[in-house]
PDB file of N, CA and C in Angstrom:
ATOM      1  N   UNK A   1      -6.147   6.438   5.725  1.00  0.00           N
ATOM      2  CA  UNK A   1      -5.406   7.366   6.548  1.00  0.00           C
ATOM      3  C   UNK A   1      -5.153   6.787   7.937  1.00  0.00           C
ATOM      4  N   UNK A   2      -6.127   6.394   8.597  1.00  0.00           N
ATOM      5  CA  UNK A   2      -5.666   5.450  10.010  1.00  0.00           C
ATOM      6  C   UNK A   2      -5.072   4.324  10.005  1.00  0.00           C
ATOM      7  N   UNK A   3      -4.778   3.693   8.742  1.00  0.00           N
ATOM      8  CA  UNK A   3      -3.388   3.050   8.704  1.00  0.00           C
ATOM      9  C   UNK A   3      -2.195   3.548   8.210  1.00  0.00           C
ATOM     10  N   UNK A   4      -2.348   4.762   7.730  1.00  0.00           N
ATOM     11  CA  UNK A   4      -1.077   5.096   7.601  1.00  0.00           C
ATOM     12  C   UNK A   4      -0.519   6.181   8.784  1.00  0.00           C
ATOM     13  N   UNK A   5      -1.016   5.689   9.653  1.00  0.00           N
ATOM     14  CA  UNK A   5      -1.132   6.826  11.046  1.00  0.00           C
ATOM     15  C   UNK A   5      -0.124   5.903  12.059  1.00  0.00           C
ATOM     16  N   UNK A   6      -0.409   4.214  11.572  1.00  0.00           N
ATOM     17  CA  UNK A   6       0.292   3.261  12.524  1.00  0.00           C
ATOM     18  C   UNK A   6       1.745   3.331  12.503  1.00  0.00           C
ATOM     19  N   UNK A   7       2.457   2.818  13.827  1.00  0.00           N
ATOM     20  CA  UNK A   7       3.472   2.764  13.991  1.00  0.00           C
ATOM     21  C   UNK A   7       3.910   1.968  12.707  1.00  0.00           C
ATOM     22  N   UNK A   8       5.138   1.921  12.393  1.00  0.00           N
ATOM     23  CA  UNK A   8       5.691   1.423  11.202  1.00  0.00           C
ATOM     24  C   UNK A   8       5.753   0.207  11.542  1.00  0.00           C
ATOM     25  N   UNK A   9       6.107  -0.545  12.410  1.00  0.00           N
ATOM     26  CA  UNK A   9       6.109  -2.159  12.615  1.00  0.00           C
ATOM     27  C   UNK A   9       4.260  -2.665  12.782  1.00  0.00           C
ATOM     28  N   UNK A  10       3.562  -1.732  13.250  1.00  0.00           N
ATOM     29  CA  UNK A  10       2.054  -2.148  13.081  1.00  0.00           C
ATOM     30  C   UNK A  10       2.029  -1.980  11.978  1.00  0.00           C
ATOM     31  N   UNK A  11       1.884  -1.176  11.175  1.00  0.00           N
ATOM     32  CA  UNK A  11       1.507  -0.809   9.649  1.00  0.00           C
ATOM     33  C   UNK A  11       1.583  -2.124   9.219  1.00  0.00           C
ATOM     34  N   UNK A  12       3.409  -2.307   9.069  1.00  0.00           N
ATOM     35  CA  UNK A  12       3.493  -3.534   7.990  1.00  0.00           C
ATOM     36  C   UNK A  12       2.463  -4.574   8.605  1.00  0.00           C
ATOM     37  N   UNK A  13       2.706  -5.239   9.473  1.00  0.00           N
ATOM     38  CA  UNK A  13       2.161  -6.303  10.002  1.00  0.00           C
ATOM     39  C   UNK A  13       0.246  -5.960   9.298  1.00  0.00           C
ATOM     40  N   UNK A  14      -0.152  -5.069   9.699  1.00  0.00           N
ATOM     41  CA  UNK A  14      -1.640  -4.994   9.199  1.00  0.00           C
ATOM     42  C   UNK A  14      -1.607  -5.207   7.827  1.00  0.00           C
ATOM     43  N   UNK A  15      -0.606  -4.811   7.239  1.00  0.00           N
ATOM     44  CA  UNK A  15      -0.443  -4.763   5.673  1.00  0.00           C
ATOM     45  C   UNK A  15      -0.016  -6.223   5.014  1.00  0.00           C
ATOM     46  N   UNK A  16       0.781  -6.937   5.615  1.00  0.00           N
ATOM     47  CA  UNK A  16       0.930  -8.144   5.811  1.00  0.00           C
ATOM     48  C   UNK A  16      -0.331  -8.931   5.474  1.00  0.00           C
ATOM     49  N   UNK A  17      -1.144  -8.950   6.671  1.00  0.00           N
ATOM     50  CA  UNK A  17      -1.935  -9.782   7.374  1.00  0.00           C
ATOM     51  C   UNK A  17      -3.493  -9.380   6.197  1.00  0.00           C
ATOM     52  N   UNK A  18      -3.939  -7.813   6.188  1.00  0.00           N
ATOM     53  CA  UNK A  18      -4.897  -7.495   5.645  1.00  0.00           C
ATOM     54  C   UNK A  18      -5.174  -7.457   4.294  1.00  0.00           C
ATOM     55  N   UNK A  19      -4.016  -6.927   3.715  1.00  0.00           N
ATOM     56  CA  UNK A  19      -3.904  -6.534   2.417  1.00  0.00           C
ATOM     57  C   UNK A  19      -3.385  -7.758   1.489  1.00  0.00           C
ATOM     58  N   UNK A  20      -2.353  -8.242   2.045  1.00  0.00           N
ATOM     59  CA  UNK A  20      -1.688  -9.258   1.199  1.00  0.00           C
ATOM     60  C   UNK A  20      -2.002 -10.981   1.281  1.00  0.00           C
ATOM     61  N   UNK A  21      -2.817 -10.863   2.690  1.00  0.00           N
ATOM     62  CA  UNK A  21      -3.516 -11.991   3.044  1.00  0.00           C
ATOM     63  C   UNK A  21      -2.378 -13.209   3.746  1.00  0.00           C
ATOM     64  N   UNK A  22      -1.263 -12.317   4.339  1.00  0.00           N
ATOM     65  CA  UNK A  22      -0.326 -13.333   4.449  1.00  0.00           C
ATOM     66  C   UNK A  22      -0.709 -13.714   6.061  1.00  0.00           C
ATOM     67  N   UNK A  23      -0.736 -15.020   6.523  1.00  0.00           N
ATOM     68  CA  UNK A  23      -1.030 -15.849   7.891  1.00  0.00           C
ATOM     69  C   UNK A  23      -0.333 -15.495   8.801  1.00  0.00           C
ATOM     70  N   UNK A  24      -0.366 -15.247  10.024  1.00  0.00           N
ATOM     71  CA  UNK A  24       0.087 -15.192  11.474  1.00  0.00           C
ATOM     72  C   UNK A  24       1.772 -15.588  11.248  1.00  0.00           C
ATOM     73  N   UNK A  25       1.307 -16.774  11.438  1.00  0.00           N
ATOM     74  CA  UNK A  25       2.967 -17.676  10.974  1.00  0.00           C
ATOM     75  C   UNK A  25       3.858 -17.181  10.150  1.00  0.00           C
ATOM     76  N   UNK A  26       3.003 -17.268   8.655  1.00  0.00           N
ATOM     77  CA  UNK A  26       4.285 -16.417   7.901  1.00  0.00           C
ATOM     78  C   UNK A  26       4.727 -15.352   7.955  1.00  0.00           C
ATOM     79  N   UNK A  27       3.617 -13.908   8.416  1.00  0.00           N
ATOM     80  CA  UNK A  27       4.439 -12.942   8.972  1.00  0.00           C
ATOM     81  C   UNK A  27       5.238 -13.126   9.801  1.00  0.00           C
ATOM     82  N   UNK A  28       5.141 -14.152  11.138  1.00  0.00           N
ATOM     83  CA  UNK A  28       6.439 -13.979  11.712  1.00  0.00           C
ATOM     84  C   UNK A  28       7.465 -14.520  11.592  1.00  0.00           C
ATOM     85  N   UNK A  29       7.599 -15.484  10.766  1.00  0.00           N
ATOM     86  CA  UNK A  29       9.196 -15.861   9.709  1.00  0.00           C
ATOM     87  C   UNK A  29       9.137 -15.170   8.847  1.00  0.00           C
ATOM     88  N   UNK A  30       8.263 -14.406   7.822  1.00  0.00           N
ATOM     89  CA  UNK A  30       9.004 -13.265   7.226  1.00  0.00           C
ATOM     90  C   UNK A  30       9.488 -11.983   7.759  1.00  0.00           C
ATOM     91  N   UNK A  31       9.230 -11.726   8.922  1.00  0.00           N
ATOM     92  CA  UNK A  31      10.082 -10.389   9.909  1.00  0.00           C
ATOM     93  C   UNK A  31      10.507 -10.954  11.206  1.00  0.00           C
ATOM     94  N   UNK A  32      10.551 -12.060  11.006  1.00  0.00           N
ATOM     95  CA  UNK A  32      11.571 -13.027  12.125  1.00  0.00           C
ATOM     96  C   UNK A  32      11.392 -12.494  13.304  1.00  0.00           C
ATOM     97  N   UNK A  33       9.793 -11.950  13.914  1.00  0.00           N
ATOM     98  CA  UNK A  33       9.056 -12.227  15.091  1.00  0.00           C
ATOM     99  C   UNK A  33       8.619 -13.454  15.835  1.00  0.00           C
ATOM    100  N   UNK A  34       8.619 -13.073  16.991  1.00  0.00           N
ATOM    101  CA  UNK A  34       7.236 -14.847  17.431  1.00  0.00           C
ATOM    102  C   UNK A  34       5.623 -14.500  16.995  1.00  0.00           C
ATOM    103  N   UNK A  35       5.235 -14.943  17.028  1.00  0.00           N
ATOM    104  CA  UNK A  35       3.329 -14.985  16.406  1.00  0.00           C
ATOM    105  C   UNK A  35       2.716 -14.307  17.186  1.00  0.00           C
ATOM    106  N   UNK A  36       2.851 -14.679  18.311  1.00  0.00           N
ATOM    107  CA  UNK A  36       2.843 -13.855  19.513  1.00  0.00           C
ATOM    108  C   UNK A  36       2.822 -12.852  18.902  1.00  0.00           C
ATOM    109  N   UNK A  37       3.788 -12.076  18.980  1.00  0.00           N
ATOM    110  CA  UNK A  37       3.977 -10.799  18.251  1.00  0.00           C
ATOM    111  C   UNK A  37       2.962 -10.111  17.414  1.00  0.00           C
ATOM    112  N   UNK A  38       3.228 -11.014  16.304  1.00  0.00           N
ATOM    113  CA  UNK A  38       1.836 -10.358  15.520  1.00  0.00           C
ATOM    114  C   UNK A  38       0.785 -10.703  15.597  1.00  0.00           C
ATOM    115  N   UNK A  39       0.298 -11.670  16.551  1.00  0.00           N
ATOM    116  CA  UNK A  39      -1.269 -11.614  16.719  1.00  0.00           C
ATOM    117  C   UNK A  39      -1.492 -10.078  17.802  1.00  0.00           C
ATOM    118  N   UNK A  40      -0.275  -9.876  18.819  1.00  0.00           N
ATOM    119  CA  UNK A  40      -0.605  -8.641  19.875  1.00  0.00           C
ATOM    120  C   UNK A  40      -0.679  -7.607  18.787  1.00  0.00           C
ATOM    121  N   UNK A  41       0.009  -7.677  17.830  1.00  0.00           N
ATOM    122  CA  UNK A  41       0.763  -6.675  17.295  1.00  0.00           C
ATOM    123  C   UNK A  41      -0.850  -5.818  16.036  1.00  0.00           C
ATOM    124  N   UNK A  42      -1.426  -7.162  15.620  1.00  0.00           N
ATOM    125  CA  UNK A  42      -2.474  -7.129  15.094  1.00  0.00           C
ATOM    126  C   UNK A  42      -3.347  -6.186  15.704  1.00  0.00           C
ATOM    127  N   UNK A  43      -3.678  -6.961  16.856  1.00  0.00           N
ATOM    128  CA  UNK A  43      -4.898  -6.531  18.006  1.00  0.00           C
ATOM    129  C   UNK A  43      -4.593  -5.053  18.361  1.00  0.00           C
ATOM    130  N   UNK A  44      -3.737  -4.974  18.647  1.00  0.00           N
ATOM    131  CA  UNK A  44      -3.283  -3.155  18.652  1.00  0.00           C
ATOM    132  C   UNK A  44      -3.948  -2.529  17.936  1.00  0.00           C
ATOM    133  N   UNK A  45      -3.216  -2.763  16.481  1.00  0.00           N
ATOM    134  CA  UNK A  45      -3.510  -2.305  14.917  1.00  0.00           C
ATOM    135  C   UNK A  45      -4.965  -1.754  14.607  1.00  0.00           C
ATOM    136  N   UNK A  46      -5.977  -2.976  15.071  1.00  0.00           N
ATOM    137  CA  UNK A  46      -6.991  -3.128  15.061  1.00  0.00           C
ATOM    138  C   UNK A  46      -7.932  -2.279  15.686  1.00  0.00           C
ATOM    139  N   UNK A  47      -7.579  -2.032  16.893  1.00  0.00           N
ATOM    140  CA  UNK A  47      -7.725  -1.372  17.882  1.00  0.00           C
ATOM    141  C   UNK A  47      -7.740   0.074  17.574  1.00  0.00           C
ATOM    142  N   UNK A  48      -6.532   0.501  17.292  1.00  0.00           N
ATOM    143  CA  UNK A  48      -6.165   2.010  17.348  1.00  0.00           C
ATOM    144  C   UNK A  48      -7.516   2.167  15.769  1.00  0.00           C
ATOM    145  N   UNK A  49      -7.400   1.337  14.049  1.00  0.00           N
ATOM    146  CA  UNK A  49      -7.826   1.764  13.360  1.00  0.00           C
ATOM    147  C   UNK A  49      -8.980   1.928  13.876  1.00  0.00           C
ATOM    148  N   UNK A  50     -10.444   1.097  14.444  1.00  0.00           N
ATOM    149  CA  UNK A  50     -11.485   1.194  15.173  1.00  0.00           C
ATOM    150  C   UNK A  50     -11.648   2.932  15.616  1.00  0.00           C
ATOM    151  N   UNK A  51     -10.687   2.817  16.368  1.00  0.00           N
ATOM    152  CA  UNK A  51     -10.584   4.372  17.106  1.00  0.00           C
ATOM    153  C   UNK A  51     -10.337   5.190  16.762  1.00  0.00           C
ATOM    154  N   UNK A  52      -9.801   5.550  15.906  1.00  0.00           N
ATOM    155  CA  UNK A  52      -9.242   6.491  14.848  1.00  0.00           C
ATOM    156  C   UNK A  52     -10.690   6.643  13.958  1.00  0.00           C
ATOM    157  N   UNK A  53     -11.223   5.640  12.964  1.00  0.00           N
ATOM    158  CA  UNK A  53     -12.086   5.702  12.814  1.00  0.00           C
ATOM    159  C   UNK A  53     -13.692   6.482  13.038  1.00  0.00           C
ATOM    160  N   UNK A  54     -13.819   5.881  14.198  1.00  0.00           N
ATOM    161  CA  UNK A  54     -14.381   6.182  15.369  1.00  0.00           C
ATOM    162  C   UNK A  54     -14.854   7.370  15.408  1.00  0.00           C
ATOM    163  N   UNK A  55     -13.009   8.484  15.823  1.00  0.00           N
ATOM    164  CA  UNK A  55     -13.164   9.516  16.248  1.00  0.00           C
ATOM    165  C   UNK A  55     -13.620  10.502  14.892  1.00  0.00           C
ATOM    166  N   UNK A  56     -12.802  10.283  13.397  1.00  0.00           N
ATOM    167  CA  UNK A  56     -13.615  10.653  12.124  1.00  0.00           C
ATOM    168  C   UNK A  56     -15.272  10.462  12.146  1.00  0.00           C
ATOM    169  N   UNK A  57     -16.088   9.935  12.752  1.00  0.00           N
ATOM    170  CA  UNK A  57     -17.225  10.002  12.533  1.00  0.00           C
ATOM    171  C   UNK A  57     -18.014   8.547  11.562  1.00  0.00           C
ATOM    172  N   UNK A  58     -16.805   7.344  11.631  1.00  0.00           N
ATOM    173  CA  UNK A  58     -17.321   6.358  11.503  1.00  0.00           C
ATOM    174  C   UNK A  58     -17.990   5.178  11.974  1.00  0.00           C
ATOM    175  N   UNK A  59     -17.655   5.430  12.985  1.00  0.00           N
ATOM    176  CA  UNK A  59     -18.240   4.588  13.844  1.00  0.00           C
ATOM    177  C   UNK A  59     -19.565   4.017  13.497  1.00  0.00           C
ATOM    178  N   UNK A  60     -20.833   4.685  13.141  1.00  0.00           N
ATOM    179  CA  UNK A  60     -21.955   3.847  13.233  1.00  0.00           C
ATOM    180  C   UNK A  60     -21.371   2.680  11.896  1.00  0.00           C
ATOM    181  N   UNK A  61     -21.212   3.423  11.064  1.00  0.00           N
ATOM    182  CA  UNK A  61     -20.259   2.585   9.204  1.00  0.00           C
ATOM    183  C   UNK A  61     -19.831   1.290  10.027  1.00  0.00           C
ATOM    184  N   UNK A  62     -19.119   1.694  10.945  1.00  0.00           N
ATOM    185  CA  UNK A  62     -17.757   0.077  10.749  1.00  0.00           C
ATOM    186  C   UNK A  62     -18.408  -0.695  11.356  1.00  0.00           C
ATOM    187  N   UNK A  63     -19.772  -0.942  11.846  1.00  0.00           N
ATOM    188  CA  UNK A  63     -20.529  -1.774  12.755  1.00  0.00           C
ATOM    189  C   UNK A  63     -20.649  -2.659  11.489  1.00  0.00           C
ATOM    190  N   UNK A  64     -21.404  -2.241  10.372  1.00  0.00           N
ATOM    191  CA  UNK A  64     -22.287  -2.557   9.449  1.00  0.00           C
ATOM    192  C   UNK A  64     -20.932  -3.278   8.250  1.00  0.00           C
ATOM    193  N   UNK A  65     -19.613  -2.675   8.319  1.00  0.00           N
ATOM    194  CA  UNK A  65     -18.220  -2.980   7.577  1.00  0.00           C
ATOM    195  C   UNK A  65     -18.139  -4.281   7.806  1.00  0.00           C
ATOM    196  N   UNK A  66     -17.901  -4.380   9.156  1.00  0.00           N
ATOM    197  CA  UNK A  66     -17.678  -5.875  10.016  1.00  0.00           C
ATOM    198  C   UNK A  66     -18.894  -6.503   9.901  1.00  0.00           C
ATOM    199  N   UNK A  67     -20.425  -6.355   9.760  1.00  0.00           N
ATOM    200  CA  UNK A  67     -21.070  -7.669   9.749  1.00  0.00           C
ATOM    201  C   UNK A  67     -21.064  -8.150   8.086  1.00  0.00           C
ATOM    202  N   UNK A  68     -21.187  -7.161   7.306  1.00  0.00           N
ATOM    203  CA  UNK A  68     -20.120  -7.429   5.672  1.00  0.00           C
ATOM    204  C   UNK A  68     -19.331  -8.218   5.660  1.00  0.00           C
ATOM    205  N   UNK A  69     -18.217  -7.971   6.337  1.00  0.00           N
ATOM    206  CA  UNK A  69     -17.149  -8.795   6.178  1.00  0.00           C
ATOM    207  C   UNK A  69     -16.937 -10.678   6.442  1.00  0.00           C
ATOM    208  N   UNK A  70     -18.013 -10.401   7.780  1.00  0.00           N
ATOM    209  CA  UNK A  70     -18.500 -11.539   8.464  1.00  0.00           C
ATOM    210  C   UNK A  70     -18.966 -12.588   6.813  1.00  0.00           C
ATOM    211  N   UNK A  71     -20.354 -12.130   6.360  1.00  0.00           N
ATOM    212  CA  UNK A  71     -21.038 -12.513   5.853  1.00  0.00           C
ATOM    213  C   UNK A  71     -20.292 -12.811   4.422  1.00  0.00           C
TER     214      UNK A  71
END
């Protein structure tokens, strides 16, 4: 649900990047951005889901999500 909450140009880009596993670079020749772009564009993304999150009552969860993910 907190990604489908994102602006539509964040969405894709997270969807891009997260889901489909596609690289910095190629998202931005496949939506003919600079990288730039979607690395800010990411960090946003990232950002707002955290917080969104967050405010649902996940917060202590996504500590423990991310050292998962790490590992």
């Amino acid at each position: 649900q907190a990604v489908e909450r994102l602006p539509h140009q964040r969405r894709t880009i997270y969807v891009l990047s997260r889901e489909e596993g596609l690289s910095p670079h190629e998202i931005a020749v496949k939506m003919n951005i600079s990288i730039n772009t979607v690395y800010n564009t990411l960090t946003v993304a990232l950002k707002a889901i955290r917080e969104d999150l967050s405010k649902s009552g996940y917060g202590i969860h996504l500590g423990v999500i991310i050292i998962l993910e790490i590992i």
